[in-house]
PDB file of C-alpha atoms in Angstrom:
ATOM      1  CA  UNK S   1       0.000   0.000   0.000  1.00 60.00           C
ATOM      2  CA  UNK S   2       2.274   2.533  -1.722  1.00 90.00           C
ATOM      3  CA  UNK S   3       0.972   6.706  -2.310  1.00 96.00           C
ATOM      4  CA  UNK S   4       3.431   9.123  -3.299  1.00 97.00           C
ATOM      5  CA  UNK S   5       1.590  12.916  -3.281  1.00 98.00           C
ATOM      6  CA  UNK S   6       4.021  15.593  -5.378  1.00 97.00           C
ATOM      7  CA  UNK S   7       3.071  18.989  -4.967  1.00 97.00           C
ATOM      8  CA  UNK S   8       3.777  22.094  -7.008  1.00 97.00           C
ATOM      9  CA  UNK S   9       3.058  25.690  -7.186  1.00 94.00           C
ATOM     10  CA  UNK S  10       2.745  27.413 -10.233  1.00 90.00           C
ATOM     11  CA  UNK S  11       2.034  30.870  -8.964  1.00 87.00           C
ATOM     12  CA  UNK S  12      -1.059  30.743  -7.461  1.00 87.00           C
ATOM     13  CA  UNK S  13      -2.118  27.228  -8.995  1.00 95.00           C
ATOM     14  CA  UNK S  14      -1.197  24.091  -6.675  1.00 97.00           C
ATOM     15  CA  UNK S  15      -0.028  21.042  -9.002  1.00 97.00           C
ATOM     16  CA  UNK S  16      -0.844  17.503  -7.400  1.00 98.00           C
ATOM     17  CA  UNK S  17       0.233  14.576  -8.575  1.00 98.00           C
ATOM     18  CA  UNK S  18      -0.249  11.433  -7.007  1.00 98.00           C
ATOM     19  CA  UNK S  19       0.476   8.082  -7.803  1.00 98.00           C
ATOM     20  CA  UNK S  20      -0.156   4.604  -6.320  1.00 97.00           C
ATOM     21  CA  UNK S  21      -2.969   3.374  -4.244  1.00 97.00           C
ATOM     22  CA  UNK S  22      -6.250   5.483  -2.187  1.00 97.00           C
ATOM     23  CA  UNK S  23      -7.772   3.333  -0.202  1.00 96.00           C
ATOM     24  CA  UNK S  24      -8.576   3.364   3.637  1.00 96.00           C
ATOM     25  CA  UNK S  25      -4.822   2.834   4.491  1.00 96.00           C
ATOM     26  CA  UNK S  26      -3.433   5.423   2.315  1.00 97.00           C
ATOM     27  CA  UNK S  27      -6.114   8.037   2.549  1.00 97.00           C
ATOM     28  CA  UNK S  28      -5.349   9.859   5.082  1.00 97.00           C
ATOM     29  CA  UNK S  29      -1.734  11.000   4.071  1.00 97.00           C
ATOM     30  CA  UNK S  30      -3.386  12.274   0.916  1.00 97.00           C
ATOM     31  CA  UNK S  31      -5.624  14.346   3.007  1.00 97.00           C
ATOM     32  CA  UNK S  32      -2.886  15.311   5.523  1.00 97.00           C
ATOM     33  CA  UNK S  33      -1.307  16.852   2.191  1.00 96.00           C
ATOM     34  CA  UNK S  34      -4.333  18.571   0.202  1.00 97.00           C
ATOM     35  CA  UNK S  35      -6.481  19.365   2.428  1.00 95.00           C
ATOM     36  CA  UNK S  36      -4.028  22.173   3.420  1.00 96.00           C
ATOM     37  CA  UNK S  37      -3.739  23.630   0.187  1.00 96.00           C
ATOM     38  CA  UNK S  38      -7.732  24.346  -0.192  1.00 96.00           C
ATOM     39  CA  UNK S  39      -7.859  26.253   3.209  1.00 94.00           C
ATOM     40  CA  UNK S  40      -5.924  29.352   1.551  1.00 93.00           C
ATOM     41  CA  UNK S  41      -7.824  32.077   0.092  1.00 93.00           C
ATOM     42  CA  UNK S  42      -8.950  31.729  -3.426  1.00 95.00           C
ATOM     43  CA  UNK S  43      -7.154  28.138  -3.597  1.00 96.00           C
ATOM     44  CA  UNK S  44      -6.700  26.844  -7.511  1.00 97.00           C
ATOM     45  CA  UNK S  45      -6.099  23.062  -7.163  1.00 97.00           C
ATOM     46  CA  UNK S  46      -4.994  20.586 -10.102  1.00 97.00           C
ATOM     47  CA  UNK S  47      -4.820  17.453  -9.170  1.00 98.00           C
ATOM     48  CA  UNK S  48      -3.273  14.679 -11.521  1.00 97.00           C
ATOM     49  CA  UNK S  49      -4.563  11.128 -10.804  1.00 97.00           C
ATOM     50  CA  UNK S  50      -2.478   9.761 -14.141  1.00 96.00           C
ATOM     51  CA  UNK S  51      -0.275   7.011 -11.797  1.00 97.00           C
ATOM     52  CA  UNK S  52      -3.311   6.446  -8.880  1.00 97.00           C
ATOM     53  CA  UNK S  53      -3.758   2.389  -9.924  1.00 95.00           C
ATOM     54  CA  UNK S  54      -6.398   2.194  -7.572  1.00 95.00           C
ATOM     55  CA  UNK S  55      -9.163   3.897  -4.895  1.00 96.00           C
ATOM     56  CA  UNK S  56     -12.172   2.866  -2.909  1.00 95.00           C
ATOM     57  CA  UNK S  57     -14.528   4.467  -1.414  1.00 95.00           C
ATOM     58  CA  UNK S  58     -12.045   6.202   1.255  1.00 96.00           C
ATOM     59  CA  UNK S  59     -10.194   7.735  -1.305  1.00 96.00           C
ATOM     60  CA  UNK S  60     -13.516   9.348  -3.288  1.00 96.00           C
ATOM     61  CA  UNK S  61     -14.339  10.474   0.073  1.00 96.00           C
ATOM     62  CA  UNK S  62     -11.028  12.494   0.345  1.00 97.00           C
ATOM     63  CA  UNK S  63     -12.040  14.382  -2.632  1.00 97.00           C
ATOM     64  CA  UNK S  64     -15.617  14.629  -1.178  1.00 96.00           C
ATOM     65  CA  UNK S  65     -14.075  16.842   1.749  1.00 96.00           C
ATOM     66  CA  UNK S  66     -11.678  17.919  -0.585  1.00 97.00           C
ATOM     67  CA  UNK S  67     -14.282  19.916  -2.587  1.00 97.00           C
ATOM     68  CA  UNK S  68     -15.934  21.270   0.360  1.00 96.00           C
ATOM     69  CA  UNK S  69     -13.338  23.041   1.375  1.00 97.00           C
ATOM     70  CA  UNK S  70     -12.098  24.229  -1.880  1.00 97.00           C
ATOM     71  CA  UNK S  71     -15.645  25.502  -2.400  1.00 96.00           C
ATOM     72  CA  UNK S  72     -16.153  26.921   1.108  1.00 97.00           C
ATOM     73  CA  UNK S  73     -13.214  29.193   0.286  1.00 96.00           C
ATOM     74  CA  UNK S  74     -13.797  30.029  -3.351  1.00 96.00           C
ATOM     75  CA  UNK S  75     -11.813  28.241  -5.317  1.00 96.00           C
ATOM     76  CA  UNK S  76     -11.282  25.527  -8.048  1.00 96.00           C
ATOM     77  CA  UNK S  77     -11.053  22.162  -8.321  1.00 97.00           C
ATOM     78  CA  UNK S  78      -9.869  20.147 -11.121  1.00 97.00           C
ATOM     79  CA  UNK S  79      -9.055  16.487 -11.598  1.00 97.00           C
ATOM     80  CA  UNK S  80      -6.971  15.581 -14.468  1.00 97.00           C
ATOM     81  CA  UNK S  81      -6.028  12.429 -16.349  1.00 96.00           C
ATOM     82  CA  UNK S  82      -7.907   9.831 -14.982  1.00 96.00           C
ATOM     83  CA  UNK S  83      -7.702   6.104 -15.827  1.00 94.00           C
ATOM     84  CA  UNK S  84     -10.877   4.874 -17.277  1.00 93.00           C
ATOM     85  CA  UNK S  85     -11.760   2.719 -14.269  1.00 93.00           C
ATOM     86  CA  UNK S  86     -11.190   5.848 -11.985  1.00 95.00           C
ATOM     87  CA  UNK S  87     -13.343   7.861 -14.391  1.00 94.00           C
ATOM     88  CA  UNK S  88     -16.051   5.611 -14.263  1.00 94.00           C
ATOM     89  CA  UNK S  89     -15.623   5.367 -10.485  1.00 95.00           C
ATOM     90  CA  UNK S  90     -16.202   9.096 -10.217  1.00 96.00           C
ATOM     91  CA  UNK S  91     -18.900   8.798 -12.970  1.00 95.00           C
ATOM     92  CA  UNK S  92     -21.189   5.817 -11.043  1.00 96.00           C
ATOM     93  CA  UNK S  93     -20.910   7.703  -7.744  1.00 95.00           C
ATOM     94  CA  UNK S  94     -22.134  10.855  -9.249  1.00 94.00           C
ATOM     95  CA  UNK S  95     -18.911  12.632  -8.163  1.00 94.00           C
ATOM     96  CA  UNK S  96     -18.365  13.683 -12.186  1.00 94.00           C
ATOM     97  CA  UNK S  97     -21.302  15.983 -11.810  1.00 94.00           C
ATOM     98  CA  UNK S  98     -19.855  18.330  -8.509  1.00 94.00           C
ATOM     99  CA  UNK S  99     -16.337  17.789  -9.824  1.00 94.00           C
ATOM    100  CA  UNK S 100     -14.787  19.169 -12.808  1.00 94.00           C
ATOM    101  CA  UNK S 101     -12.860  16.181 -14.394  1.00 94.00           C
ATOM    102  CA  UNK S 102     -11.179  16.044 -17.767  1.00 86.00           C
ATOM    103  CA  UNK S 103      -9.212  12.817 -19.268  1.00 67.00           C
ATOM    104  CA  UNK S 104      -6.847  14.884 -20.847  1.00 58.00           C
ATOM    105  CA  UNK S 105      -3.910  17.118 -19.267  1.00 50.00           C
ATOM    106  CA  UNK S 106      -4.300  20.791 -18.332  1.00 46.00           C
ATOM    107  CA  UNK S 107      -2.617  23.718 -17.485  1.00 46.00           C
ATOM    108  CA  UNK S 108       0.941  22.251 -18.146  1.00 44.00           C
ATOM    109  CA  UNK S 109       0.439  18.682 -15.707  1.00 41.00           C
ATOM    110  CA  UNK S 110       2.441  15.995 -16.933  1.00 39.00           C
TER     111      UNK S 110
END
């Protein structure tokens, strides 16, 4: 049970790329590193799921509380190349709807 979370700031856009597994185990380290970076003002949050092989329920919920707080303070959130399974995850739990989610690479994430 393996998650590596790379951040980077490109002005005042936060870069996140993580790779490995979500799940109940893992889950909270993510949160331990994000959830930070949607408490500032105005936050503008990429987040690259390219390399995440896997996530359960745990994980969406991360990006459940993620949201709210991105939202409670104004900002964006955007989730980036997602594997088709994790796309469809997103998609079945209704998550695609309230989260803005594109397949393809944005605002200079590799």
């Amino acid at each position: 049970m393996n998650l590596k979370v790379e951040i980077n700031k490109l002005g005042e856009q936060a870069i996140v790329s993580v790779a490995g597994e979500i799940d109940a185990y893992t889950a909270p380290k993510l949160r331990e590193a994000i959830i930070p970076l949607a408490e500032e003002p105005n936050p503008n949050i990429t987040i690259n799921l390219k390399n995440v092989s896997y996530m359960d329920s745990t994980g969406l919920g991360v990006f459940v509380g993620l949201l709210k707080s991105v939202r409670k303070n104004g900002g964006q959130l955007n989730l980036v190349e997602l594997s088709d399974r994790l796309e469809r995850l997103f998609s079945i739990t209704g998550l695609s709807d309230i989260i803005d989610i594109s397949s393809k690479s944005e605002g200079g994430v590799q």
